[in-house]
mmCIF file with all atom_site columns, C-alpha atoms in Angstrom:
data_model
loop_
_atom_site.group_PDB
_atom_site.id
_atom_site.type_symbol
_atom_site.label_atom_id
_atom_site.label_alt_id
_atom_site.label_comp_id
_atom_site.label_asym_id
_atom_site.label_entity_id
_atom_site.label_seq_id
_atom_site.pdbx_PDB_ins_code
_atom_site.Cartn_x
_atom_site.Cartn_y
_atom_site.Cartn_z
_atom_site.occupancy
_atom_site.B_iso_or_equiv
_atom_site.pdbx_formal_charge
_atom_site.auth_seq_id
_atom_site.auth_comp_id
_atom_site.auth_asym_id
_atom_site.auth_atom_id
_atom_site.pdbx_PDB_model_num
ATOM 1   C CA . UNK A 1 1   ? 123.651 89.072  138.037 1.00 85.00 ? 91  UNK A CA 1
ATOM 2   C CA . UNK A 1 2   ? 124.401 88.461  134.747 1.00 90.00 ? 92  UNK A CA 1
ATOM 3   C CA . UNK A 1 3   ? 124.176 90.706  132.022 1.00 91.00 ? 93  UNK A CA 1
ATOM 4   C CA . UNK A 1 4   ? 125.908 92.306  128.697 1.00 92.00 ? 94  UNK A CA 1
ATOM 5   C CA . UNK A 1 5   ? 126.303 93.900  125.857 1.00 92.00 ? 95  UNK A CA 1
ATOM 6   C CA . UNK A 1 6   ? 125.067 92.134  122.578 1.00 91.00 ? 96  UNK A CA 1
ATOM 7   C CA . UNK A 1 7   ? 126.436 94.156  120.122 1.00 89.00 ? 97  UNK A CA 1
ATOM 8   C CA . UNK A 1 8   ? 129.519 94.193  121.984 1.00 85.00 ? 98  UNK A CA 1
ATOM 9   C CA . UNK A 1 9   ? 133.225 92.361  120.377 1.00 70.00 ? 99  UNK A CA 1
ATOM 10  C CA . UNK A 1 10  ? 131.576 91.639  116.988 1.00 77.00 ? 100 UNK A CA 1
ATOM 11  C CA . UNK A 1 11  ? 134.484 89.810  115.194 1.00 72.00 ? 101 UNK A CA 1
ATOM 12  C CA . UNK A 1 12  ? 134.648 90.913  111.872 1.00 73.00 ? 102 UNK A CA 1
ATOM 13  C CA . UNK A 1 13  ? 136.188 87.455  110.226 1.00 76.00 ? 103 UNK A CA 1
ATOM 14  C CA . UNK A 1 14  ? 135.908 83.659  111.520 1.00 81.00 ? 104 UNK A CA 1
ATOM 15  C CA . UNK A 1 15  ? 136.708 80.869  110.389 1.00 81.00 ? 105 UNK A CA 1
ATOM 16  C CA . UNK A 1 16  ? 133.190 79.181  111.386 1.00 86.00 ? 106 UNK A CA 1
ATOM 17  C CA . UNK A 1 17  ? 129.896 80.976  113.187 1.00 89.00 ? 107 UNK A CA 1
ATOM 18  C CA . UNK A 1 18  ? 130.144 81.507  116.406 1.00 91.00 ? 108 UNK A CA 1
ATOM 19  C CA . UNK A 1 19  ? 127.607 80.773  119.283 1.00 93.00 ? 109 UNK A CA 1
ATOM 20  C CA . UNK A 1 20  ? 127.559 82.641  122.935 1.00 93.00 ? 110 UNK A CA 1
ATOM 21  C CA . UNK A 1 21  ? 125.270 81.034  125.014 1.00 94.00 ? 111 UNK A CA 1
ATOM 22  C CA . UNK A 1 22  ? 123.457 83.680  127.096 1.00 94.00 ? 112 UNK A CA 1
ATOM 23  C CA . UNK A 1 23  ? 121.078 81.428  128.992 1.00 95.00 ? 113 UNK A CA 1
ATOM 24  C CA . UNK A 1 24  ? 119.873 78.198  129.394 1.00 95.00 ? 114 UNK A CA 1
ATOM 25  C CA . UNK A 1 25  ? 116.998 76.807  131.751 1.00 95.00 ? 115 UNK A CA 1
ATOM 26  C CA . UNK A 1 26  ? 114.574 73.476  130.851 1.00 95.00 ? 116 UNK A CA 1
ATOM 27  C CA . UNK A 1 27  ? 112.003 75.845  128.902 1.00 95.00 ? 117 UNK A CA 1
ATOM 28  C CA . UNK A 1 28  ? 114.289 77.771  126.551 1.00 97.00 ? 118 UNK A CA 1
ATOM 29  C CA . UNK A 1 29  ? 118.026 78.372  125.593 1.00 97.00 ? 119 UNK A CA 1
ATOM 30  C CA . UNK A 1 30  ? 118.708 81.883  124.287 1.00 97.00 ? 120 UNK A CA 1
ATOM 31  C CA . UNK A 1 31  ? 122.106 82.006  122.090 1.00 97.00 ? 121 UNK A CA 1
ATOM 32  C CA . UNK A 1 32  ? 123.790 84.883  120.342 1.00 95.00 ? 122 UNK A CA 1
ATOM 33  C CA . UNK A 1 33  ? 125.215 83.564  116.803 1.00 96.00 ? 123 UNK A CA 1
ATOM 34  C CA . UNK A 1 34  ? 127.613 85.828  114.792 1.00 95.00 ? 124 UNK A CA 1
ATOM 35  C CA . UNK A 1 35  ? 127.848 84.248  111.218 1.00 96.00 ? 125 UNK A CA 1
ATOM 36  C CA . UNK A 1 36  ? 131.023 86.543  108.794 1.00 94.00 ? 126 UNK A CA 1
ATOM 37  C CA . UNK A 1 37  ? 129.451 84.814  105.347 1.00 95.00 ? 127 UNK A CA 1
ATOM 38  C CA . UNK A 1 38  ? 128.829 81.588  106.544 1.00 95.00 ? 128 UNK A CA 1
ATOM 39  C CA . UNK A 1 39  ? 126.117 79.322  105.234 1.00 96.00 ? 129 UNK A CA 1
ATOM 40  C CA . UNK A 1 40  ? 124.612 75.887  106.396 1.00 97.00 ? 130 UNK A CA 1
ATOM 41  C CA . UNK A 1 41  ? 126.972 72.788  104.246 1.00 96.00 ? 131 UNK A CA 1
ATOM 42  C CA . UNK A 1 42  ? 125.555 71.381  100.757 1.00 96.00 ? 132 UNK A CA 1
ATOM 43  C CA . UNK A 1 43  ? 122.807 69.141  101.510 1.00 96.00 ? 133 UNK A CA 1
ATOM 44  C CA . UNK A 1 44  ? 122.592 69.918  105.064 1.00 98.00 ? 134 UNK A CA 1
ATOM 45  C CA . UNK A 1 45  ? 119.049 70.713  106.896 1.00 98.00 ? 135 UNK A CA 1
ATOM 46  C CA . UNK A 1 46  ? 118.515 72.156  110.361 1.00 98.00 ? 136 UNK A CA 1
ATOM 47  C CA . UNK A 1 47  ? 115.459 69.070  111.928 1.00 98.00 ? 137 UNK A CA 1
ATOM 48  C CA . UNK A 1 48  ? 115.157 70.308  115.672 1.00 97.00 ? 138 UNK A CA 1
ATOM 49  C CA . UNK A 1 49  ? 113.310 68.381  117.827 1.00 97.00 ? 139 UNK A CA 1
ATOM 50  C CA . UNK A 1 50  ? 111.836 71.832  119.604 1.00 97.00 ? 140 UNK A CA 1
ATOM 51  C CA . UNK A 1 51  ? 110.874 75.388  118.108 1.00 97.00 ? 141 UNK A CA 1
ATOM 52  C CA . UNK A 1 52  ? 113.149 77.749  117.585 1.00 97.00 ? 142 UNK A CA 1
ATOM 53  C CA . UNK A 1 53  ? 112.424 82.023  117.807 1.00 97.00 ? 143 UNK A CA 1
ATOM 54  C CA . UNK A 1 54  ? 115.115 83.531  115.720 1.00 97.00 ? 144 UNK A CA 1
ATOM 55  C CA . UNK A 1 55  ? 115.430 87.049  114.965 1.00 97.00 ? 145 UNK A CA 1
ATOM 56  C CA . UNK A 1 56  ? 118.170 88.773  112.981 1.00 97.00 ? 146 UNK A CA 1
ATOM 57  C CA . UNK A 1 57  ? 119.324 92.075  114.650 1.00 97.00 ? 147 UNK A CA 1
ATOM 58  C CA . UNK A 1 58  ? 122.300 93.333  111.866 1.00 96.00 ? 148 UNK A CA 1
ATOM 59  C CA . UNK A 1 59  ? 123.411 91.869  108.714 1.00 97.00 ? 149 UNK A CA 1
ATOM 60  C CA . UNK A 1 60  ? 121.285 89.766  106.516 1.00 98.00 ? 150 UNK A CA 1
ATOM 61  C CA . UNK A 1 61  ? 120.921 86.123  105.570 1.00 98.00 ? 151 UNK A CA 1
ATOM 62  C CA . UNK A 1 62  ? 118.584 83.540  103.200 1.00 98.00 ? 152 UNK A CA 1
ATOM 63  C CA . UNK A 1 63  ? 117.144 81.248  105.269 1.00 98.00 ? 153 UNK A CA 1
ATOM 64  C CA . UNK A 1 64  ? 115.320 78.210  103.333 1.00 98.00 ? 154 UNK A CA 1
ATOM 65  C CA . UNK A 1 65  ? 112.515 76.165  104.796 1.00 97.00 ? 155 UNK A CA 1
ATOM 66  C CA . UNK A 1 66  ? 111.880 73.314  103.450 1.00 97.00 ? 156 UNK A CA 1
ATOM 67  C CA . UNK A 1 67  ? 108.789 73.184  100.786 1.00 96.00 ? 157 UNK A CA 1
ATOM 68  C CA . UNK A 1 68  ? 109.298 76.834  100.043 1.00 97.00 ? 158 UNK A CA 1
ATOM 69  C CA . UNK A 1 69  ? 110.334 77.826  96.569  1.00 93.00 ? 159 UNK A CA 1
ATOM 70  C CA . UNK A 1 70  ? 112.905 80.315  97.837  1.00 97.00 ? 160 UNK A CA 1
ATOM 71  C CA . UNK A 1 71  ? 115.011 81.307  100.770 1.00 97.00 ? 161 UNK A CA 1
ATOM 72  C CA . UNK A 1 72  ? 113.669 84.048  102.673 1.00 97.00 ? 162 UNK A CA 1
ATOM 73  C CA . UNK A 1 73  ? 115.469 87.205  102.985 1.00 97.00 ? 163 UNK A CA 1
ATOM 74  C CA . UNK A 1 74  ? 116.239 88.133  106.508 1.00 97.00 ? 164 UNK A CA 1
ATOM 75  C CA . UNK A 1 75  ? 117.214 91.799  107.187 1.00 96.00 ? 165 UNK A CA 1
ATOM 76  C CA . UNK A 1 76  ? 117.710 93.587  110.416 1.00 96.00 ? 166 UNK A CA 1
ATOM 77  C CA . UNK A 1 77  ? 114.442 93.570  112.756 1.00 95.00 ? 167 UNK A CA 1
ATOM 78  C CA . UNK A 1 78  ? 113.347 89.832  111.186 1.00 96.00 ? 168 UNK A CA 1
ATOM 79  C CA . UNK A 1 79  ? 112.222 87.542  113.098 1.00 96.00 ? 169 UNK A CA 1
ATOM 80  C CA . UNK A 1 80  ? 110.489 84.250  112.946 1.00 96.00 ? 170 UNK A CA 1
ATOM 81  C CA . UNK A 1 81  ? 109.115 80.987  114.723 1.00 96.00 ? 171 UNK A CA 1
ATOM 82  C CA . UNK A 1 82  ? 110.396 77.873  113.343 1.00 97.00 ? 172 UNK A CA 1
ATOM 83  C CA . UNK A 1 83  ? 107.951 74.778  114.401 1.00 97.00 ? 173 UNK A CA 1
ATOM 84  C CA . UNK A 1 84  ? 109.931 71.700  115.764 1.00 97.00 ? 174 UNK A CA 1
ATOM 85  C CA . UNK A 1 85  ? 110.790 69.075  112.817 1.00 98.00 ? 175 UNK A CA 1
ATOM 86  C CA . UNK A 1 86  ? 110.453 72.068  110.016 1.00 98.00 ? 176 UNK A CA 1
ATOM 87  C CA . UNK A 1 87  ? 113.492 71.468  108.590 1.00 98.00 ? 177 UNK A CA 1
ATOM 88  C CA . UNK A 1 88  ? 115.356 74.500  107.380 1.00 98.00 ? 178 UNK A CA 1
ATOM 89  C CA . UNK A 1 89  ? 118.878 75.974  106.052 1.00 98.00 ? 179 UNK A CA 1
ATOM 90  C CA . UNK A 1 90  ? 121.257 79.055  105.965 1.00 98.00 ? 180 UNK A CA 1
ATOM 91  C CA . UNK A 1 91  ? 121.606 79.561  102.381 1.00 98.00 ? 181 UNK A CA 1
ATOM 92  C CA . UNK A 1 92  ? 123.934 82.703  102.802 1.00 98.00 ? 182 UNK A CA 1
ATOM 93  C CA . UNK A 1 93  ? 124.568 85.189  105.407 1.00 97.00 ? 183 UNK A CA 1
ATOM 94  C CA . UNK A 1 94  ? 126.762 88.814  104.506 1.00 97.00 ? 184 UNK A CA 1
ATOM 95  C CA . UNK A 1 95  ? 130.068 88.187  103.536 1.00 94.00 ? 185 UNK A CA 1
ATOM 96  C CA . UNK A 1 96  ? 130.824 91.856  104.091 1.00 94.00 ? 186 UNK A CA 1
ATOM 97  C CA . UNK A 1 97  ? 129.679 92.491  107.527 1.00 93.00 ? 187 UNK A CA 1
ATOM 98  C CA . UNK A 1 98  ? 129.064 90.341  110.826 1.00 94.00 ? 188 UNK A CA 1
ATOM 99  C CA . UNK A 1 99  ? 125.109 88.515  111.134 1.00 96.00 ? 189 UNK A CA 1
ATOM 100 C CA . UNK A 1 100 ? 124.101 89.206  114.230 1.00 96.00 ? 190 UNK A CA 1
ATOM 101 C CA . UNK A 1 101 ? 121.516 86.862  115.615 1.00 97.00 ? 191 UNK A CA 1
ATOM 102 C CA . UNK A 1 102 ? 119.156 85.754  118.441 1.00 97.00 ? 192 UNK A CA 1
ATOM 103 C CA . UNK A 1 103 ? 118.222 82.307  118.396 1.00 98.00 ? 193 UNK A CA 1
ATOM 104 C CA . UNK A 1 104 ? 115.315 81.082  121.751 1.00 98.00 ? 194 UNK A CA 1
ATOM 105 C CA . UNK A 1 105 ? 115.605 77.417  121.757 1.00 98.00 ? 195 UNK A CA 1
ATOM 106 C CA . UNK A 1 106 ? 111.613 76.743  122.844 1.00 97.00 ? 196 UNK A CA 1
ATOM 107 C CA . UNK A 1 107 ? 112.161 73.603  124.452 1.00 95.00 ? 197 UNK A CA 1
ATOM 108 C CA . UNK A 1 108 ? 108.846 73.143  126.043 1.00 90.00 ? 198 UNK A CA 1
ATOM 109 C CA . UNK B 2 1   ? 104.696 80.284  110.137 1.00 85.00 ? 247 UNK B CA 1
ATOM 110 C CA . UNK B 2 2   ? 104.571 83.235  112.392 1.00 90.00 ? 248 UNK B CA 1
ATOM 111 C CA . UNK B 2 3   ? 107.325 85.937  111.454 1.00 91.00 ? 249 UNK B CA 1
ATOM 112 C CA . UNK B 2 4   ? 107.661 89.341  111.767 1.00 92.00 ? 250 UNK B CA 1
ATOM 113 C CA . UNK B 2 5   ? 109.753 92.751  112.026 1.00 92.00 ? 251 UNK B CA 1
ATOM 114 C CA . UNK B 2 6   ? 110.361 93.424  115.468 1.00 91.00 ? 252 UNK B CA 1
ATOM 115 C CA . UNK B 2 7   ? 111.428 97.063  114.275 1.00 89.00 ? 253 UNK B CA 1
ATOM 116 C CA . UNK B 2 8   ? 108.604 97.414  112.444 1.00 85.00 ? 254 UNK B CA 1
ATOM 117 C CA . UNK B 2 9   ? 105.384 100.046 113.238 1.00 70.00 ? 255 UNK B CA 1
ATOM 118 C CA . UNK B 2 10  ? 107.333 101.485 116.174 1.00 77.00 ? 256 UNK B CA 1
ATOM 119 C CA . UNK B 2 11  ? 104.676 104.176 117.807 1.00 72.00 ? 257 UNK B CA 1
ATOM 120 C CA . UNK B 2 12  ? 106.254 107.278 118.770 1.00 73.00 ? 258 UNK B CA 1
ATOM 121 C CA . UNK B 2 13  ? 103.906 108.495 121.634 1.00 75.00 ? 259 UNK B CA 1
ATOM 122 C CA . UNK B 2 14  ? 102.054 106.335 123.386 1.00 81.00 ? 260 UNK B CA 1
ATOM 123 C CA . UNK B 2 15  ? 99.655  107.038 126.995 1.00 81.00 ? 261 UNK B CA 1
ATOM 124 C CA . UNK B 2 16  ? 100.786 103.442 128.154 1.00 86.00 ? 262 UNK B CA 1
ATOM 125 C CA . UNK B 2 17  ? 103.807 100.811 127.419 1.00 88.00 ? 263 UNK B CA 1
ATOM 126 C CA . UNK B 2 18  ? 102.742 98.631  124.936 1.00 91.00 ? 264 UNK B CA 1
ATOM 127 C CA . UNK B 2 19  ? 103.208 95.054  124.723 1.00 93.00 ? 265 UNK B CA 1
ATOM 128 C CA . UNK B 2 20  ? 103.683 92.798  122.296 1.00 93.00 ? 266 UNK B CA 1
ATOM 129 C CA . UNK B 2 21  ? 103.280 88.958  122.290 1.00 94.00 ? 267 UNK B CA 1
ATOM 130 C CA . UNK B 2 22  ? 105.584 87.574  119.901 1.00 94.00 ? 268 UNK B CA 1
ATOM 131 C CA . UNK B 2 23  ? 105.773 83.465  121.538 1.00 95.00 ? 269 UNK B CA 1
ATOM 132 C CA . UNK B 2 24  ? 104.111 81.951  124.409 1.00 95.00 ? 270 UNK B CA 1
ATOM 133 C CA . UNK B 2 25  ? 105.277 78.315  125.635 1.00 95.00 ? 271 UNK B CA 1
ATOM 134 C CA . UNK B 2 26  ? 105.010 76.640  128.660 1.00 95.00 ? 272 UNK B CA 1
ATOM 135 C CA . UNK B 2 27  ? 108.724 77.161  129.048 1.00 95.00 ? 273 UNK B CA 1
ATOM 136 C CA . UNK B 2 28  ? 109.515 80.671  127.855 1.00 97.00 ? 274 UNK B CA 1
ATOM 137 C CA . UNK B 2 29  ? 106.925 83.586  127.176 1.00 97.00 ? 275 UNK B CA 1
ATOM 138 C CA . UNK B 2 30  ? 108.314 86.532  124.358 1.00 97.00 ? 276 UNK B CA 1
ATOM 139 C CA . UNK B 2 31  ? 107.782 90.003  124.214 1.00 97.00 ? 277 UNK B CA 1
ATOM 140 C CA . UNK B 2 32  ? 108.141 93.021  122.675 1.00 95.00 ? 278 UNK B CA 1
ATOM 141 C CA . UNK B 2 33  ? 107.655 96.101  124.047 1.00 96.00 ? 279 UNK B CA 1
ATOM 142 C CA . UNK B 2 34  ? 107.843 99.353  122.774 1.00 95.00 ? 280 UNK B CA 1
ATOM 143 C CA . UNK B 2 35  ? 108.428 102.354 125.695 1.00 96.00 ? 281 UNK B CA 1
ATOM 144 C CA . UNK B 2 36  ? 108.140 106.312 125.078 1.00 94.00 ? 282 UNK B CA 1
ATOM 145 C CA . UNK B 2 37  ? 108.913 107.935 128.199 1.00 95.00 ? 283 UNK B CA 1
ATOM 146 C CA . UNK B 2 38  ? 107.238 105.932 130.543 1.00 95.00 ? 284 UNK B CA 1
ATOM 147 C CA . UNK B 2 39  ? 108.664 104.787 133.849 1.00 96.00 ? 285 UNK B CA 1
ATOM 148 C CA . UNK B 2 40  ? 107.130 102.404 136.668 1.00 97.00 ? 286 UNK B CA 1
ATOM 149 C CA . UNK B 2 41  ? 104.924 104.256 138.920 1.00 96.00 ? 287 UNK B CA 1
ATOM 150 C CA . UNK B 2 42  ? 106.288 105.662 142.417 1.00 96.00 ? 288 UNK B CA 1
ATOM 151 C CA . UNK B 2 43  ? 107.074 102.788 144.601 1.00 96.00 ? 289 UNK B CA 1
ATOM 152 C CA . UNK B 2 44  ? 106.184 99.885  142.615 1.00 97.00 ? 290 UNK B CA 1
ATOM 153 C CA . UNK B 2 45  ? 108.723 97.219  142.307 1.00 98.00 ? 291 UNK B CA 1
ATOM 154 C CA . UNK B 2 46  ? 108.267 94.042  139.983 1.00 98.00 ? 292 UNK B CA 1
ATOM 155 C CA . UNK B 2 47  ? 108.418 90.965  142.118 1.00 98.00 ? 293 UNK B CA 1
ATOM 156 C CA . UNK B 2 48  ? 108.589 88.170  139.518 1.00 97.00 ? 294 UNK B CA 1
ATOM 157 C CA . UNK B 2 49  ? 108.175 84.335  140.255 1.00 97.00 ? 295 UNK B CA 1
ATOM 158 C CA . UNK B 2 50  ? 110.064 83.586  136.924 1.00 97.00 ? 296 UNK B CA 1
ATOM 159 C CA . UNK B 2 51  ? 113.563 84.898  136.046 1.00 97.00 ? 297 UNK B CA 1
ATOM 160 C CA . UNK B 2 52  ? 112.959 87.509  133.499 1.00 97.00 ? 298 UNK B CA 1
ATOM 161 C CA . UNK B 2 53  ? 115.564 87.614  130.649 1.00 97.00 ? 299 UNK B CA 1
ATOM 162 C CA . UNK B 2 54  ? 115.598 91.734  129.383 1.00 97.00 ? 300 UNK B CA 1
ATOM 163 C CA . UNK B 2 55  ? 117.296 93.036  126.266 1.00 97.00 ? 301 UNK B CA 1
ATOM 164 C CA . UNK B 2 56  ? 117.114 96.690  125.514 1.00 97.00 ? 302 UNK B CA 1
ATOM 165 C CA . UNK B 2 57  ? 117.299 97.116  121.345 1.00 96.00 ? 303 UNK B CA 1
ATOM 166 C CA . UNK B 2 58  ? 116.625 100.874 120.823 1.00 96.00 ? 304 UNK B CA 1
ATOM 167 C CA . UNK B 2 59  ? 116.483 103.968 123.173 1.00 97.00 ? 305 UNK B CA 1
ATOM 168 C CA . UNK B 2 60  ? 117.450 103.620 126.628 1.00 98.00 ? 306 UNK B CA 1
ATOM 169 C CA . UNK B 2 61  ? 116.203 103.233 130.147 1.00 98.00 ? 307 UNK B CA 1
ATOM 170 C CA . UNK B 2 62  ? 116.939 103.370 133.864 1.00 98.00 ? 308 UNK B CA 1
ATOM 171 C CA . UNK B 2 63  ? 116.261 99.807  135.653 1.00 98.00 ? 309 UNK B CA 1
ATOM 172 C CA . UNK B 2 64  ? 116.770 99.806  139.395 1.00 98.00 ? 310 UNK B CA 1
ATOM 173 C CA . UNK B 2 65  ? 117.455 96.399  141.039 1.00 97.00 ? 311 UNK B CA 1
ATOM 174 C CA . UNK B 2 66  ? 116.560 96.411  144.373 1.00 97.00 ? 312 UNK B CA 1
ATOM 175 C CA . UNK B 2 67  ? 119.418 96.825  146.895 1.00 96.00 ? 313 UNK B CA 1
ATOM 176 C CA . UNK B 2 68  ? 121.504 98.870  144.006 1.00 97.00 ? 314 UNK B CA 1
ATOM 177 C CA . UNK B 2 69  ? 122.827 102.110 145.012 1.00 94.00 ? 315 UNK B CA 1
ATOM 178 C CA . UNK B 2 70  ? 121.544 103.728 140.963 1.00 97.00 ? 316 UNK B CA 1
ATOM 179 C CA . UNK B 2 71  ? 119.488 102.319 138.553 1.00 97.00 ? 317 UNK B CA 1
ATOM 180 C CA . UNK B 2 72  ? 121.588 100.754 135.740 1.00 97.00 ? 318 UNK B CA 1
ATOM 181 C CA . UNK B 2 73  ? 121.339 103.163 132.488 1.00 97.00 ? 319 UNK B CA 1
ATOM 182 C CA . UNK B 2 74  ? 120.624 101.053 129.796 1.00 97.00 ? 320 UNK B CA 1
ATOM 183 C CA . UNK B 2 75  ? 121.537 101.675 126.160 1.00 96.00 ? 321 UNK B CA 1
ATOM 184 C CA . UNK B 2 76  ? 121.208 99.247  122.629 1.00 96.00 ? 322 UNK B CA 1
ATOM 185 C CA . UNK B 2 77  ? 122.274 95.833  123.322 1.00 95.00 ? 323 UNK B CA 1
ATOM 186 C CA . UNK B 2 78  ? 122.528 95.699  127.050 1.00 96.00 ? 324 UNK B CA 1
ATOM 187 C CA . UNK B 2 79  ? 120.926 92.363  128.041 1.00 96.00 ? 325 UNK B CA 1
ATOM 188 C CA . UNK B 2 80  ? 120.520 91.107  131.718 1.00 96.00 ? 326 UNK B CA 1
ATOM 189 C CA . UNK B 2 81  ? 118.822 88.122  133.584 1.00 96.00 ? 327 UNK B CA 1
ATOM 190 C CA . UNK B 2 82  ? 116.917 89.365  136.354 1.00 97.00 ? 328 UNK B CA 1
ATOM 191 C CA . UNK B 2 83  ? 116.495 86.324  138.655 1.00 97.00 ? 329 UNK B CA 1
ATOM 192 C CA . UNK B 2 84  ? 113.237 85.448  139.613 1.00 97.00 ? 330 UNK B CA 1
ATOM 193 C CA . UNK B 2 85  ? 111.832 87.404  142.694 1.00 98.00 ? 331 UNK B CA 1
ATOM 194 C CA . UNK B 2 86  ? 114.691 90.013  142.741 1.00 98.00 ? 332 UNK B CA 1
ATOM 195 C CA . UNK B 2 87  ? 112.519 93.418  142.757 1.00 98.00 ? 333 UNK B CA 1
ATOM 196 C CA . UNK B 2 88  ? 112.963 95.631  140.132 1.00 98.00 ? 334 UNK B CA 1
ATOM 197 C CA . UNK B 2 89  ? 111.402 98.728  138.546 1.00 98.00 ? 335 UNK B CA 1
ATOM 198 C CA . UNK B 2 90  ? 112.407 100.838 135.179 1.00 98.00 ? 336 UNK B CA 1
ATOM 199 C CA . UNK B 2 91  ? 112.919 104.387 136.743 1.00 98.00 ? 337 UNK B CA 1
ATOM 200 C CA . UNK B 2 92  ? 113.051 106.159 133.075 1.00 98.00 ? 338 UNK B CA 1
ATOM 201 C CA . UNK B 2 93  ? 112.666 105.540 129.758 1.00 97.00 ? 339 UNK B CA 1
ATOM 202 C CA . UNK B 2 94  ? 114.018 107.828 126.796 1.00 97.00 ? 340 UNK B CA 1
ATOM 203 C CA . UNK B 2 95  ? 111.392 110.518 126.614 1.00 94.00 ? 341 UNK B CA 1
ATOM 204 C CA . UNK B 2 96  ? 112.788 111.487 122.603 1.00 94.00 ? 342 UNK B CA 1
ATOM 205 C CA . UNK B 2 97  ? 112.443 108.290 120.788 1.00 93.00 ? 343 UNK B CA 1
ATOM 206 C CA . UNK B 2 98  ? 110.867 104.764 121.409 1.00 94.00 ? 344 UNK B CA 1
ATOM 207 C CA . UNK B 2 99  ? 112.839 102.181 123.598 1.00 96.00 ? 345 UNK B CA 1
ATOM 208 C CA . UNK B 2 100 ? 112.267 98.884  122.303 1.00 96.00 ? 346 UNK B CA 1
ATOM 209 C CA . UNK B 2 101 ? 112.799 96.008  124.705 1.00 97.00 ? 347 UNK B CA 1
ATOM 210 C CA . UNK B 2 102 ? 112.600 92.365  124.246 1.00 97.00 ? 348 UNK B CA 1
ATOM 211 C CA . UNK B 2 103 ? 111.376 90.668  127.433 1.00 98.00 ? 349 UNK B CA 1
ATOM 212 C CA . UNK B 2 104 ? 111.840 86.676  127.737 1.00 98.00 ? 350 UNK B CA 1
ATOM 213 C CA . UNK B 2 105 ? 109.952 85.245  130.859 1.00 98.00 ? 351 UNK B CA 1
ATOM 214 C CA . UNK B 2 106 ? 111.783 82.112  131.342 1.00 97.00 ? 352 UNK B CA 1
ATOM 215 C CA . UNK B 2 107 ? 109.224 79.935  132.877 1.00 96.00 ? 353 UNK B CA 1
ATOM 216 C CA . UNK B 2 108 ? 111.098 76.846  133.914 1.00 90.00 ? 354 UNK B CA 1
#
C-alpha cells in the first residue's frame, strides 16, 4: 500500500519548483508541490483543461486569477477550486521558507 | 469560485465525526473530516468500491488495515492510498484535540 509523510524531507532551496506525484487515476491526479520563492514566469498563465483543487499547507503564496484586481494571498489552510480554463498564475511564493501545496487535478 | 480555510472553525467536541464536502466530481470526491475521539464501531469495517487517498493534517489516529497486526499510528503529514475493497477501520482518534483529515475518493 502506498504511503508517505507529506511534510517529510522538505527542501529549503530549490532551483525550480518540485512536484511529487502522489496518485494518478483516470479521474484525478494528486500532486505535492514545493516552492521556495518561485513564481510563474512573466506573462505566463496556466490555462488547464481540467478543474484544479488547490490547498496550501505551509508557507504562503500570491495567486492571481485572471480578471481579479489583485493576487489572492494564500496562507496555510487556504483552498480553492479553479475551474477549467480559468487562467491563473503564481505571482510569488514565500522566499524565506518552503511553500507546500497539495494540487488535485479533477480530470473528470 | 469556491474557496475556504481548511483549518477554520474546527470544533473541539463533537457527538459524531463531521464531514465537509469540498468537491464532488465524477472522478473524485474531496472531503474534510473532523474527529474528536471517535472510532469505528466495534466490528465495523469500511469496505469501499473506490480507492481512497487519506491524509492526516492535525491530531492523530490509529488506522487498522485488515490483515495487518496492529493499527498504523498516523501523525500529521501521514498519507496513504487504500485500494478499493481493502477493509479498514479507525481504531482511535486523539481524544484531546481535533483530528483533521482530508479524504479523496478516487472514483475512477
